[in-house]
Amino acid sequence: MATEAQLVDALRAGDEEAFTALVREYHPSLIRVARIYVSSLAAAEEAAQETWVGVLSGIARFEGRSSLRTWIFRILTNIAKTKAVREGRTLPFSALQDPARVPEAAVDPDRFLDAEHPRWPGHWSLRPEPWPEDALVAAETRERLEAAIEALPATQRAVLSLRDVEGWSSEEVRNALELSETNQRVLLHRARAKVRAALESYVGQP
């Protein structure tokens, strides 16, 4: 596997295979993140396409002060934010910068410790029981999981997808989306709780 420096060199040299592999790996995630800001899938696709144009035109100036992945997603968020401003959308910005102030249906608060808990603020008050393995691997369960993720507000869907589906670290998500640690934690916590709640009735766990 090429190192990031080798990949950057290949992109600067116009290596089409390296660029195609990069698009294949990140394009779906770019669209998910773009949906935070813009109002339609078509606009998100457009933002992702413009991002790849920006990558090609800007790779010569990439200085490596962040990871290549973070740099790509920063280009995406800047493009998507500009489109959102043109659309007059403001909720996505407030939902990212202060998610606790955005009204939405709440998960039962009794299931979690108080936000001021000295050791585990906002964690489960009782650890949920493991779900049966056969239920977790069932095709219907996977479909319900995908549907539950798609039903999340865009901000929560993007954070959960990057952390739990793509396997990004907390720091990578914060840098790419320009989030504080607290706001990322709030968004991820809400998303995970909603997805779990959506699956509980199917797998039969309280």
Coordinates of C-alpha atoms in Angstrom, one line a residue, residues 44 58 68 76 81 163 183 191:
A44 CA -24.4 17.1 -2.8
G58 CA -4.8 22.3 -5.6
L68 CA -4.7 14.2 2.7
L76 CA -15.7 19.7 0.3
K81 CA -21.1 25.8 2.8
R163 CA -16.8 7.5 13.0
N183 CA -20.2 19.1 19.7
A191 CA -27.0 9.3 16.4

